[in-house]
Structure formats: C-alpha cells, structure tokens
Amino acid sequence: DQSDLLPHFQKLVHPVGICLIGKWKISEDSHYTGYFKKGSEGLIILRASEAMGLPLKGEHRAFGLAGKLFPTTQEDEIVKTANFFTVDDLGGTLIDDFTKSSFLNEPKLTIRYSDLNMVTIGVATAKAFTKADSNAGMRQLYPIAELNLAAGEKSVTPRYLELTGSKQTVRIKGNQDFRDDLLIENFENGLAFDISVRDDAKKPWMKLGQITIDETVASESCDHRLHFSHPKWR
C-alpha cells in the first residue's frame, strides 16, 4: 500500500512510537542518484519505535527508525514520498539511549533462547515477512535513489544505510520511556542523525549528510494512521 495515511489500524510490530519532523539534507559528493545526491534537501517524517511495545528502560528493546522523505521543502506541496526502514537489533538490546544505537536497513539479530516468547514471535514475524517478500531481512533503498531523477537518468542506489545520532546531539536528562527521551526539548544543541551509506559490508561507512529534527510528537495518528510503504525486493 503506497498510502502515507490509512484509516485507524493497530500495528502488530512496532506498536508504540514517537514521530520526529525535520529535514533531510545531503552535503557530500557521491555517485548515487536521487535524494542521495549532493544538494538534495527535503522534508522528512521519522517514526522512532520499539518492536514489541516495550517503551521503558531495563527491557531488551528493539528500536526502529522508519523514514518518509518528501522531495520538497514546501510543506503544502503534494509529492510522492520515498520510505525507508532501519532497525538496530531485531532481537533487542539493553541500550538506554535511542540516539546511541546504530540503525541499519539490514539489522542485526541477537537471538536470546532464554526468552521463549521472543523466539516464538520472531519466528512468526519472519515467516509472515518472508511470505510477503523474497528477502525479509533487508529493506532496499531504491525509492530514495529514484526521487526526482532527470529524464533518461539511471538510478544508482547504495546497498546499506546507517543512521546514527550526531555528535552534536547532547541530552539534557534521561527518561525511562524512550518516547520522552526523544522529545526535542531534551536536547541542548538540537536533535540530529547522520546519514551514512556503503555498498560493501566490509568497507567503512561514508557519511553523506544529516537529518535535523525540528519537532517531535507522540500521538494517535503517529501510532495508528501514519503508514510507511515497504519497497518490494528487486
């Protein structure tokens, strides 16, 4: 479903989250196209979430960061969006600070056999995702590389994407709930995520730009209406 908004629905995974509104900006040269190209700038909505609905510290939380990129800087312009998905670890970690995680379009999977409930849900989820697409463990990035291509231009897409909290991001205080942690007023110098890519898992990451956040909101629409379309495997 390519819709950006749907009638009220219940997410089965990543049910609780907070929406982050800001700008996507690419500042570095590369051979990639579309909105990976230097000079690309657009509005973006991110949804920071937790896979099992465990918002509080002390649990093994699997954080996700989904993005809806608008190829425009005008808030009232109607455009086709590009969506992407990143997760830190599908099995969850004990990381206290959301901004200290590394979010990947091919995330890690730490299996904890001591948590039978997690294993059962993980198997069921993997089975459903595999039935829906040919590679459930990775989300491709071609929707971003195909945004605003010139006539006849061939798209060039990075294989891997990493989003990390920028060094300038300094938290004023910590909170039990990751949604409270990500409220914009909790950051001394603002909230931002670095955009890095690579084609080879053995090569270093190449930083292309940054996502800067202007506003945050936890809401019914963020959890129950906002929809991110999954790119079909090519």
PDB file of C-alpha atoms in Angstrom:
ATOM      1  CA  ASP A   1       0.000   0.000   0.000  1.00  0.00           C
ATOM      2  CA  GLN A   2       1.572   3.283  -1.122  1.00  0.00           C
ATOM      3  CA  SER A   3      -0.642   5.489   1.068  1.00  0.00           C
ATOM      4  CA  ASP A   4       1.004   7.836   3.557  1.00  0.00           C
ATOM      5  CA  LEU A   5      -2.051   7.789   5.848  1.00  0.00           C
ATOM      6  CA  LEU A   6      -4.504   4.971   6.490  1.00  0.00           C
ATOM      7  CA  PRO A   7      -7.718   4.655   8.485  1.00  0.00           C
ATOM      8  CA  HIS A   8      -7.038   3.879  12.156  1.00  0.00           C
ATOM      9  CA  PHE A   9      -5.290   0.487  12.459  1.00  0.00           C
ATOM     10  CA  GLN A  10      -3.286  -1.473  15.040  1.00  0.00           C
ATOM     11  CA  LYS A  11       0.354  -2.246  14.256  1.00  0.00           C
ATOM     12  CA  LEU A  12       1.305  -5.810  15.186  1.00  0.00           C
ATOM     13  CA  VAL A  13       5.013  -4.991  15.463  1.00  0.00           C
ATOM     14  CA  HIS A  14       6.489  -1.630  16.468  1.00  0.00           C
ATOM     15  CA  PRO A  15       3.142  -0.614  18.036  1.00  0.00           C
ATOM     16  CA  VAL A  16       4.424   2.329  20.131  1.00  0.00           C
ATOM     17  CA  GLY A  17       6.465   5.236  18.856  1.00  0.00           C
ATOM     18  CA  ILE A  18       7.061   8.941  18.514  1.00  0.00           C
ATOM     19  CA  CYS A  19       7.196  10.989  15.317  1.00  0.00           C
ATOM     20  CA  LEU A  20      10.104  13.293  14.508  1.00  0.00           C
ATOM     21  CA  ILE A  21       9.650  16.033  11.918  1.00  0.00           C
ATOM     22  CA  GLY A  22      12.580  17.731  10.223  1.00  0.00           C
ATOM     23  CA  LYS A  23      14.802  17.982   7.153  1.00  0.00           C
ATOM     24  CA  TRP A  24      16.911  15.554   5.109  1.00  0.00           C
ATOM     25  CA  LYS A  25      19.998  17.169   3.619  1.00  0.00           C
ATOM     26  CA  ILE A  26      22.821  15.593   1.575  1.00  0.00           C
ATOM     27  CA  SER A  27      26.040  17.631   1.732  1.00  0.00           C
ATOM     28  CA  GLU A  28      28.703  15.265   0.367  1.00  0.00           C
ATOM     29  CA  ASP A  29      29.610  14.121  -3.151  1.00  0.00           C
ATOM     30  CA  SER A  30      28.938  10.537  -4.227  1.00  0.00           C
ATOM     31  CA  HIS A  31      27.939   8.591  -7.342  1.00  0.00           C
ATOM     32  CA  TYR A  32      24.443   7.917  -6.009  1.00  0.00           C
ATOM     33  CA  THR A  33      21.334   9.456  -7.547  1.00  0.00           C
ATOM     34  CA  GLY A  34      18.014  10.919  -6.490  1.00  0.00           C
ATOM     35  CA  TYR A  35      17.890  12.151  -2.920  1.00  0.00           C
ATOM     36  CA  PHE A  36      21.273  10.611  -2.151  1.00  0.00           C
ATOM     37  CA  LYS A  37      22.843  13.184  -4.492  1.00  0.00           C
ATOM     38  CA  LYS A  38      24.738  16.168  -3.067  1.00  0.00           C
ATOM     39  CA  GLY A  39      22.499  19.208  -2.632  1.00  0.00           C
ATOM     40  CA  SER A  40      19.320  17.177  -2.105  1.00  0.00           C
ATOM     41  CA  GLU A  41      17.132  18.632   0.600  1.00  0.00           C
ATOM     42  CA  GLY A  42      13.628  17.697   1.640  1.00  0.00           C
ATOM     43  CA  LEU A  43      11.188  17.441   4.486  1.00  0.00           C
ATOM     44  CA  ILE A  44      11.050  14.190   6.427  1.00  0.00           C
ATOM     45  CA  ILE A  45       8.907  12.445   8.999  1.00  0.00           C
ATOM     46  CA  LEU A  46      10.636   9.771  11.085  1.00  0.00           C
ATOM     47  CA  ARG A  47       8.870   7.349  13.375  1.00  0.00           C
ATOM     48  CA  ALA A  48      11.016   6.079  16.236  1.00  0.00           C
ATOM     49  CA  SER A  49       9.526   2.899  17.676  1.00  0.00           C
ATOM     50  CA  GLU A  50      10.070  -0.289  19.667  1.00  0.00           C
ATOM     51  CA  ALA A  51       9.234  -3.657  18.106  1.00  0.00           C
ATOM     52  CA  MET A  52       7.428  -5.355  20.992  1.00  0.00           C
ATOM     53  CA  GLY A  53       5.763  -2.348  22.587  1.00  0.00           C
ATOM     54  CA  LEU A  54       8.318  -2.128  25.420  1.00  0.00           C
ATOM     55  CA  PRO A  55       8.983   1.582  25.912  1.00  0.00           C
ATOM     56  CA  LEU A  56      10.803   1.511  29.258  1.00  0.00           C
ATOM     57  CA  LYS A  57      14.461   1.030  30.144  1.00  0.00           C
ATOM     58  CA  GLY A  58      15.514  -2.316  31.579  1.00  0.00           C
ATOM     59  CA  GLU A  59      13.867  -4.400  28.834  1.00  0.00           C
ATOM     60  CA  HIS A  60      15.557  -5.814  25.740  1.00  0.00           C
ATOM     61  CA  ARG A  61      14.201  -3.220  23.320  1.00  0.00           C
ATOM     62  CA  ALA A  62      14.413  -3.495  19.513  1.00  0.00           C
ATOM     63  CA  PHE A  63      14.423   0.103  18.318  1.00  0.00           C
ATOM     64  CA  GLY A  64      13.310   1.062  14.829  1.00  0.00           C
ATOM     65  CA  LEU A  65      13.562   4.265  12.817  1.00  0.00           C
ATOM     66  CA  ALA A  66      11.339   4.467   9.725  1.00  0.00           C
ATOM     67  CA  GLY A  67      11.513   7.445   7.381  1.00  0.00           C
ATOM     68  CA  LYS A  68       9.100   9.147   4.999  1.00  0.00           C
ATOM     69  CA  LEU A  69      11.042  11.520   2.741  1.00  0.00           C
ATOM     70  CA  PHE A  70       9.300  14.324   0.841  1.00  0.00           C
ATOM     71  CA  PRO A  71      11.248  15.655  -2.199  1.00  0.00           C
ATOM     72  CA  THR A  72      10.317  19.253  -1.387  1.00  0.00           C
ATOM     73  CA  THR A  73      10.920  21.915   1.243  1.00  0.00           C
ATOM     74  CA  GLN A  74       7.394  23.330   0.863  1.00  0.00           C
ATOM     75  CA  GLU A  75       5.009  21.966   3.487  1.00  0.00           C
ATOM     76  CA  ASP A  76       1.896  22.473   1.344  1.00  0.00           C
ATOM     77  CA  GLU A  77       3.245  20.783  -1.813  1.00  0.00           C
ATOM     78  CA  ILE A  78       1.769  17.375  -2.677  1.00  0.00           C
ATOM     79  CA  VAL A  79       4.529  14.959  -3.713  1.00  0.00           C
ATOM     80  CA  LYS A  80       5.235  11.230  -3.910  1.00  0.00           C
ATOM     81  CA  THR A  81       7.207  10.134  -0.855  1.00  0.00           C
ATOM     82  CA  ALA A  82      10.087   7.677  -0.514  1.00  0.00           C
ATOM     83  CA  ASN A  83      10.003   5.394   2.528  1.00  0.00           C
ATOM     84  CA  PHE A  84      12.782   3.503   4.284  1.00  0.00           C
ATOM     85  CA  PHE A  85      13.176   1.239   7.326  1.00  0.00           C
ATOM     86  CA  THR A  86      16.044   0.825   9.765  1.00  0.00           C
ATOM     87  CA  VAL A  87      16.377  -1.196  12.999  1.00  0.00           C
ATOM     88  CA  ASP A  88      19.237  -1.504  15.467  1.00  0.00           C
ATOM     89  CA  ASP A  89      18.878  -5.173  16.532  1.00  0.00           C
ATOM     90  CA  LEU A  90      15.831  -7.314  15.791  1.00  0.00           C
ATOM     91  CA  GLY A  91      16.421  -9.288  18.985  1.00  0.00           C
ATOM     92  CA  GLY A  92      16.659  -6.184  21.175  1.00  0.00           C
ATOM     93  CA  THR A  93      19.415  -4.654  23.291  1.00  0.00           C
ATOM     94  CA  LEU A  94      19.751  -3.033  26.723  1.00  0.00           C
ATOM     95  CA  ILE A  95      20.912   0.301  25.250  1.00  0.00           C
ATOM     96  CA  ASP A  96      19.390   3.071  27.372  1.00  0.00           C
ATOM     97  CA  ASP A  97      19.662   5.909  24.851  1.00  0.00           C
ATOM     98  CA  PHE A  98      17.883   5.665  21.484  1.00  0.00           C
ATOM     99  CA  THR A  99      20.361   8.090  19.895  1.00  0.00           C
ATOM    100  CA  LYS A 100      23.316   5.821  20.799  1.00  0.00           C
ATOM    101  CA  SER A 101      22.036   2.956  18.619  1.00  0.00           C
ATOM    102  CA  SER A 102      23.124   2.300  15.038  1.00  0.00           C
ATOM    103  CA  PHE A 103      20.093   1.937  12.747  1.00  0.00           C
ATOM    104  CA  LEU A 104      20.556  -0.251   9.677  1.00  0.00           C
ATOM    105  CA  ASN A 105      18.448  -1.283   6.685  1.00  0.00           C
ATOM    106  CA  GLU A 106      19.871  -4.792   7.212  1.00  0.00           C
ATOM    107  CA  PRO A 107      19.781  -5.009  11.005  1.00  0.00           C
ATOM    108  CA  LYS A 108      21.497  -7.410  13.346  1.00  0.00           C
ATOM    109  CA  LEU A 109      19.577 -10.248  15.002  1.00  0.00           C
ATOM    110  CA  THR A 110      20.578 -11.280  18.514  1.00  0.00           C
ATOM    111  CA  ILE A 111      18.695 -14.436  19.485  1.00  0.00           C
ATOM    112  CA  ARG A 112      18.043 -14.946  23.187  1.00  0.00           C
ATOM    113  CA  TYR A 113      16.883 -18.531  23.642  1.00  0.00           C
ATOM    114  CA  SER A 114      16.107 -17.771  27.285  1.00  0.00           C
ATOM    115  CA  ASP A 115      13.154 -15.663  26.101  1.00  0.00           C
ATOM    116  CA  LEU A 116      10.828 -18.249  24.554  1.00  0.00           C
ATOM    117  CA  ASN A 117       8.118 -15.647  23.909  1.00  0.00           C
ATOM    118  CA  MET A 118      10.536 -13.529  21.853  1.00  0.00           C
ATOM    119  CA  VAL A 119      11.698 -16.554  19.839  1.00  0.00           C
ATOM    120  CA  THR A 120       8.098 -17.587  19.099  1.00  0.00           C
ATOM    121  CA  ILE A 121       7.071 -14.116  17.985  1.00  0.00           C
ATOM    122  CA  GLY A 122      10.292 -13.739  15.983  1.00  0.00           C
ATOM    123  CA  VAL A 123       9.656 -16.957  14.063  1.00  0.00           C
ATOM    124  CA  ALA A 124       6.053 -15.970  13.308  1.00  0.00           C
ATOM    125  CA  THR A 125       7.087 -12.486  12.171  1.00  0.00           C
ATOM    126  CA  ALA A 126       9.902 -13.797   9.966  1.00  0.00           C
ATOM    127  CA  LYS A 127       7.507 -16.307   8.378  1.00  0.00           C
ATOM    128  CA  ALA A 128       4.973 -13.567   7.577  1.00  0.00           C
ATOM    129  CA  PHE A 129       7.623 -11.188   6.167  1.00  0.00           C
ATOM    130  CA  THR A 130       9.164 -13.939   4.036  1.00  0.00           C
ATOM    131  CA  LYS A 131       5.743 -14.808   2.624  1.00  0.00           C
ATOM    132  CA  ALA A 132       5.249 -11.150   1.674  1.00  0.00           C
ATOM    133  CA  ASP A 133       8.656 -10.620   0.053  1.00  0.00           C
ATOM    134  CA  SER A 134      11.689 -12.558  -1.148  1.00  0.00           C
ATOM    135  CA  ASN A 135      14.200 -11.028   1.296  1.00  0.00           C
ATOM    136  CA  ALA A 136      12.682 -10.175   4.656  1.00  0.00           C
ATOM    137  CA  GLY A 137      15.970  -9.318   6.376  1.00  0.00           C
ATOM    138  CA  MET A 138      16.852  -6.258   4.305  1.00  0.00           C
ATOM    139  CA  ARG A 139      14.973  -3.184   3.084  1.00  0.00           C
ATOM    140  CA  GLN A 140      16.281  -1.773  -0.176  1.00  0.00           C
ATOM    141  CA  LEU A 141      16.859   1.941  -0.709  1.00  0.00           C
ATOM    142  CA  TYR A 142      15.932   2.455  -4.365  1.00  0.00           C
ATOM    143  CA  PRO A 143      12.855   4.637  -3.597  1.00  0.00           C
ATOM    144  CA  ILE A 144      15.243   7.344  -2.319  1.00  0.00           C
ATOM    145  CA  ALA A 145      17.671   6.963  -5.259  1.00  0.00           C
ATOM    146  CA  GLU A 146      14.786   7.300  -7.726  1.00  0.00           C
ATOM    147  CA  LEU A 147      13.349  10.542  -6.348  1.00  0.00           C
ATOM    148  CA  ASN A 148      13.491  13.440  -8.840  1.00  0.00           C
ATOM    149  CA  LEU A 149      15.577  11.645 -11.488  1.00  0.00           C
ATOM    150  CA  ALA A 150      16.141  13.558 -14.722  1.00  0.00           C
ATOM    151  CA  ALA A 151      14.607  12.128 -17.910  1.00  0.00           C
ATOM    152  CA  GLY A 152      16.671   9.137 -19.027  1.00  0.00           C
ATOM    153  CA  GLU A 153      18.829   9.163 -15.888  1.00  0.00           C
ATOM    154  CA  LYS A 154      19.624   5.718 -14.472  1.00  0.00           C
ATOM    155  CA  SER A 155      19.353   5.381 -10.714  1.00  0.00           C
ATOM    156  CA  VAL A 156      22.331   4.345  -8.589  1.00  0.00           C
ATOM    157  CA  THR A 157      21.445   3.107  -5.111  1.00  0.00           C
ATOM    158  CA  PRO A 158      23.638   2.318  -2.090  1.00  0.00           C
ATOM    159  CA  ARG A 159      23.186  -1.167  -0.667  1.00  0.00           C
ATOM    160  CA  TYR A 160      23.476  -0.245   3.003  1.00  0.00           C
ATOM    161  CA  LEU A 161      22.164   2.679   5.055  1.00  0.00           C
ATOM    162  CA  GLU A 162      23.141   3.610   8.614  1.00  0.00           C
ATOM    163  CA  LEU A 163      21.551   6.321  10.752  1.00  0.00           C
ATOM    164  CA  THR A 164      23.338   7.349  13.957  1.00  0.00           C
ATOM    165  CA  GLY A 165      22.823  10.112  16.486  1.00  0.00           C
ATOM    166  CA  SER A 166      25.106  13.016  15.588  1.00  0.00           C
ATOM    167  CA  LYS A 167      27.954  14.066  17.881  1.00  0.00           C
ATOM    168  CA  GLN A 168      26.297  17.461  18.356  1.00  0.00           C
ATOM    169  CA  THR A 169      23.306  15.740  19.966  1.00  0.00           C
ATOM    170  CA  VAL A 170      23.591  16.280  23.732  1.00  0.00           C
ATOM    171  CA  ARG A 171      20.798  15.129  26.020  1.00  0.00           C
ATOM    172  CA  ILE A 172      19.842  17.321  28.979  1.00  0.00           C
ATOM    173  CA  LYS A 173      18.384  14.436  31.015  1.00  0.00           C
ATOM    174  CA  GLY A 174      17.462  10.775  30.609  1.00  0.00           C
ATOM    175  CA  ASN A 175      13.968   9.298  30.891  1.00  0.00           C
ATOM    176  CA  GLN A 176      12.530   5.836  31.493  1.00  0.00           C
ATOM    177  CA  ASP A 177      10.412   5.940  28.322  1.00  0.00           C
ATOM    178  CA  PHE A 178      12.292   6.286  25.008  1.00  0.00           C
ATOM    179  CA  ARG A 179       9.482   8.496  23.676  1.00  0.00           C
ATOM    180  CA  ASP A 180      10.138  11.024  26.444  1.00  0.00           C
ATOM    181  CA  ASP A 181      13.865  10.679  25.732  1.00  0.00           C
ATOM    182  CA  LEU A 182      13.308  11.869  22.149  1.00  0.00           C
ATOM    183  CA  LEU A 183      11.269  14.986  22.919  1.00  0.00           C
ATOM    184  CA  ILE A 184      13.042  17.877  21.180  1.00  0.00           C
ATOM    185  CA  GLU A 185      13.231  19.960  24.369  1.00  0.00           C
ATOM    186  CA  ASN A 186      15.513  17.319  25.919  1.00  0.00           C
ATOM    187  CA  PHE A 187      18.418  18.189  23.608  1.00  0.00           C
ATOM    188  CA  GLU A 188      20.814  21.024  24.334  1.00  0.00           C
ATOM    189  CA  ASN A 189      22.028  21.565  20.759  1.00  0.00           C
ATOM    190  CA  GLY A 190      19.094  20.065  18.890  1.00  0.00           C
ATOM    191  CA  LEU A 191      18.496  16.519  17.695  1.00  0.00           C
ATOM    192  CA  ALA A 192      20.107  15.166  14.511  1.00  0.00           C
ATOM    193  CA  PHE A 193      21.016  11.869  12.856  1.00  0.00           C
ATOM    194  CA  ASP A 194      23.955  11.321  10.484  1.00  0.00           C
ATOM    195  CA  ILE A 195      23.207   9.623   7.148  1.00  0.00           C
ATOM    196  CA  SER A 196      25.888   7.125   6.078  1.00  0.00           C
ATOM    197  CA  VAL A 197      25.967   4.578   3.246  1.00  0.00           C
ATOM    198  CA  ARG A 198      28.171   1.891   1.695  1.00  0.00           C
ATOM    199  CA  ASP A 199      27.969  -0.851  -0.931  1.00  0.00           C
ATOM    200  CA  ASP A 200      30.287  -3.372   0.724  1.00  0.00           C
ATOM    201  CA  ALA A 201      29.715  -4.567   4.304  1.00  0.00           C
ATOM    202  CA  LYS A 202      33.491  -4.812   4.783  1.00  0.00           C
ATOM    203  CA  LYS A 203      34.171  -1.196   3.734  1.00  0.00           C
ATOM    204  CA  PRO A 204      33.944   1.890   6.010  1.00  0.00           C
ATOM    205  CA  TRP A 205      30.752   3.918   6.141  1.00  0.00           C
ATOM    206  CA  MET A 206      30.625   7.083   4.033  1.00  0.00           C
ATOM    207  CA  LYS A 207      28.748   9.978   5.610  1.00  0.00           C
ATOM    208  CA  LEU A 208      26.560  11.767   3.051  1.00  0.00           C
ATOM    209  CA  GLY A 209      24.570  14.197   5.147  1.00  0.00           C
ATOM    210  CA  GLN A 210      22.273  14.674   8.087  1.00  0.00           C
ATOM    211  CA  ILE A 211      18.671  14.605   9.265  1.00  0.00           C
ATOM    212  CA  THR A 212      17.898  17.528  11.586  1.00  0.00           C
ATOM    213  CA  ILE A 213      14.788  17.410  13.759  1.00  0.00           C
ATOM    214  CA  ASP A 214      12.603  20.470  14.328  1.00  0.00           C
ATOM    215  CA  GLU A 215       9.613  18.984  16.129  1.00  0.00           C
ATOM    216  CA  THR A 216       8.575  15.792  17.937  1.00  0.00           C
ATOM    217  CA  VAL A 217       5.131  14.438  18.764  1.00  0.00           C
ATOM    218  CA  ALA A 218       3.695  11.230  20.226  1.00  0.00           C
ATOM    219  CA  SER A 219       0.115  10.844  19.038  1.00  0.00           C
ATOM    220  CA  GLU A 220      -2.700   8.535  17.958  1.00  0.00           C
ATOM    221  CA  SER A 221      -2.019   9.364  14.301  1.00  0.00           C
ATOM    222  CA  CYS A 222       1.689   8.590  14.680  1.00  0.00           C
ATOM    223  CA  ASP A 223       0.917   5.119  16.073  1.00  0.00           C
ATOM    224  CA  HIS A 224      -2.331   4.278  14.292  1.00  0.00           C
ATOM    225  CA  ARG A 225      -2.609   6.175  10.961  1.00  0.00           C
ATOM    226  CA  LEU A 226       0.853   7.023   9.630  1.00  0.00           C
ATOM    227  CA  HIS A 227       1.909   4.342   7.139  1.00  0.00           C
ATOM    228  CA  PHE A 228       5.306   3.551   5.613  1.00  0.00           C
ATOM    229  CA  SER A 229       5.208   1.551   2.386  1.00  0.00           C
ATOM    230  CA  HIS A 230       7.694  -1.336   2.180  1.00  0.00           C
ATOM    231  CA  PRO A 231       9.767  -1.346  -1.034  1.00  0.00           C
ATOM    232  CA  LYS A 232       9.346  -4.654  -2.857  1.00  0.00           C
ATOM    233  CA  TRP A 233      12.589  -6.577  -3.331  1.00  0.00           C
ATOM    234  CA  ARG A 234      14.267  -6.123  -6.726  1.00  0.00           C
TER     235      ARG A 234
END
